[in-house]
Amino acid sequence: EDLKRQIEKRIITPFREPQLFERFKKRAGGGILMYGPPGCGKTLIARATAGQCRAQFFNIAISDVLDKWLGQSEQKLATIFADARAAAPAVVFFDELDGLAATQHRESTHSGIVSQFLTEMDGFSKNNRGLLVLGATNVPWAIDPAFRRPGRFDRVLFVPPPDRPARAEILRIQLAGRPTAGDLGLESIAERTEGYSGADLELLVEQAVDAAIDASLMSRSEVPVRAEHLK
């Protein structure tokens, strides 16, 4: 909830109230870096943010950019930014940003991509009306400091593992529409799963469902998911 409030204030409101922000010479857009452990919903949050901004969403994987032919990766990156500018308002989401923007790439064959990315971000900051670049990484310390300069990825959001109320809600969402019986004790399960990511909780439910299916096959009748399966 705290993260959603931050996103509402720092990202969504400038998109929805552009006149107010322009009066103070602040425009919607720029670059925001999200970091945190894997499986905690960085991609989901980026997609939801684009929806709340009523913006076109571009989900860019590293494989969409990297190319074995010299100069092709830079061209692909330039095309991505050009398409995003043409589709504004738009949110461009780079997952696993460290694959493109890590410090060690500056001295490697990736150096051209790093330079192109920085050039696009700088051009982008001068013409960023209605455009937002979101980057996500599990290893923020690996990101080249040049990407953290003002006008680039100068705002940082930590995406933590879900807290207890969020864990209980994730379990409810994952169990929705599946056969269940009795009190599943989701609050108790949420209490016992501190440190679990959303992906961990999804796996927990899938394993409980597998146990219920196995029991159904053994008994030749439907056995719903029960508290003991989750435990």
Short mmCIF file of N, CA and C in Angstrom, two decimals, residues 1-12 32-37 40-46 48-49 52 134-135 155-163 166:
data_model
loop_
_atom_site.label_atom_id
_atom_site.label_comp_id
_atom_site.label_asym_id
_atom_site.label_seq_id
_atom_site.Cartn_x
_atom_site.Cartn_y
_atom_site.Cartn_z
N GLU A 1 0.83 -1.21 0.00
CA GLU A 1 0.00 0.00 0.00
C GLU A 1 0.86 1.26 0.00
N ASP A 2 1.97 1.21 0.76
CA ASP A 2 2.86 2.38 0.80
C ASP A 2 3.47 2.63 -0.58
N LEU A 3 3.88 1.56 -1.25
CA LEU A 3 4.45 1.70 -2.60
C LEU A 3 3.42 2.26 -3.57
N LYS A 4 2.18 1.78 -3.46
CA LYS A 4 1.11 2.27 -4.35
C LYS A 4 0.86 3.76 -4.12
N ARG A 5 0.93 4.19 -2.86
CA ARG A 5 0.74 5.61 -2.55
C ARG A 5 1.87 6.44 -3.20
N GLN A 6 3.11 5.93 -3.10
CA GLN A 6 4.25 6.63 -3.72
C GLN A 6 4.06 6.76 -5.23
N ILE A 7 3.64 5.66 -5.86
CA ILE A 7 3.45 5.65 -7.31
C ILE A 7 2.31 6.61 -7.70
N GLU A 8 1.25 6.61 -6.90
CA GLU A 8 0.12 7.52 -7.15
C GLU A 8 0.60 8.97 -7.14
N LYS A 9 1.42 9.30 -6.13
CA LYS A 9 1.87 10.68 -5.95
C LYS A 9 2.93 11.08 -6.96
N ARG A 10 3.89 10.20 -7.23
CA ARG A 10 5.07 10.57 -8.01
C ARG A 10 4.93 10.29 -9.51
N ILE A 11 4.01 9.40 -9.88
CA ILE A 11 3.91 9.01 -11.29
C ILE A 11 2.52 9.30 -11.87
N ILE A 12 1.48 8.76 -11.21
CA ILE A 12 0.15 8.80 -11.81
C ILE A 12 -0.45 10.20 -11.78
N ILE A 32 12.30 6.26 -13.89
CA ILE A 32 12.16 5.75 -12.52
C ILE A 32 12.72 4.33 -12.49
N LEU A 33 13.57 4.06 -11.50
CA LEU A 33 14.18 2.74 -11.33
C LEU A 33 13.50 2.02 -10.17
N MET A 34 12.95 0.85 -10.46
CA MET A 34 12.37 0.00 -9.41
C MET A 34 13.34 -1.14 -9.13
N TYR A 35 13.57 -1.38 -7.85
CA TYR A 35 14.47 -2.49 -7.51
C TYR A 35 13.88 -3.29 -6.36
N GLY A 36 14.31 -4.52 -6.24
CA GLY A 36 13.82 -5.39 -5.18
C GLY A 36 14.04 -6.83 -5.57
N PRO A 37 13.75 -7.76 -4.66
CA PRO A 37 13.97 -9.18 -4.94
C PRO A 37 13.07 -9.68 -6.05
N CYS A 40 8.46 -10.25 -6.87
CA CYS A 40 7.66 -9.37 -5.99
C CYS A 40 6.77 -8.39 -6.76
N GLY A 41 6.69 -8.55 -8.09
CA GLY A 41 5.67 -7.82 -8.83
C GLY A 41 6.11 -6.53 -9.49
N LYS A 42 7.42 -6.40 -9.81
CA LYS A 42 7.86 -5.16 -10.46
C LYS A 42 7.20 -4.98 -11.83
N THR A 43 7.14 -6.07 -12.61
CA THR A 43 6.51 -6.00 -13.93
C THR A 43 5.02 -5.71 -13.80
N LEU A 44 4.36 -6.39 -12.86
CA LEU A 44 2.93 -6.19 -12.63
C LEU A 44 2.64 -4.75 -12.23
N ILE A 45 3.48 -4.19 -11.36
CA ILE A 45 3.31 -2.80 -10.91
C ILE A 45 3.49 -1.84 -12.09
N ALA A 46 4.47 -2.10 -12.94
CA ALA A 46 4.71 -1.25 -14.12
C ALA A 46 3.49 -1.27 -15.03
N ALA A 48 0.37 -2.06 -14.23
CA ALA A 48 -0.76 -1.42 -13.55
C ALA A 48 -0.61 0.11 -13.57
N THR A 49 0.63 0.58 -13.42
CA THR A 49 0.90 2.03 -13.45
C THR A 49 0.52 2.60 -14.81
N GLN A 52 -3.21 2.88 -14.96
CA GLN A 52 -3.71 4.00 -14.15
C GLN A 52 -3.43 5.34 -14.82
N LEU A 134 10.37 3.27 -17.17
CA LEU A 134 10.52 2.51 -15.93
C LEU A 134 11.56 1.42 -16.16
N GLY A 135 12.51 1.31 -15.23
CA GLY A 135 13.48 0.23 -15.28
C GLY A 135 13.34 -0.62 -14.03
N ARG A 155 14.81 8.85 -10.02
CA ARG A 155 13.88 8.50 -8.94
C ARG A 155 13.92 6.99 -8.73
N VAL A 156 13.97 6.57 -7.49
CA VAL A 156 14.15 5.15 -7.17
C VAL A 156 13.01 4.68 -6.27
N LEU A 157 12.44 3.53 -6.60
CA LEU A 157 11.37 2.93 -5.80
C LEU A 157 11.78 1.51 -5.41
N PHE A 158 11.70 1.21 -4.12
CA PHE A 158 11.97 -0.14 -3.64
C PHE A 158 10.67 -0.94 -3.65
N VAL A 159 10.68 -2.09 -4.33
CA VAL A 159 9.52 -2.98 -4.37
C VAL A 159 9.81 -4.14 -3.42
N PRO A 160 9.26 -4.09 -2.19
CA PRO A 160 9.61 -5.08 -1.18
C PRO A 160 8.80 -6.36 -1.34
N PRO A 161 9.20 -7.43 -0.65
CA PRO A 161 8.32 -8.59 -0.55
C PRO A 161 7.01 -8.15 0.11
N PRO A 162 5.89 -8.82 -0.20
CA PRO A 162 4.61 -8.39 0.35
C PRO A 162 4.57 -8.51 1.88
N ASP A 163 3.89 -7.54 2.53
CA ASP A 163 3.71 -7.62 3.98
C ASP A 163 2.56 -8.58 4.30
N ALA A 166 -0.84 -8.06 2.57
CA ALA A 166 -0.69 -8.31 1.14
C ALA A 166 -0.54 -9.80 0.86
#
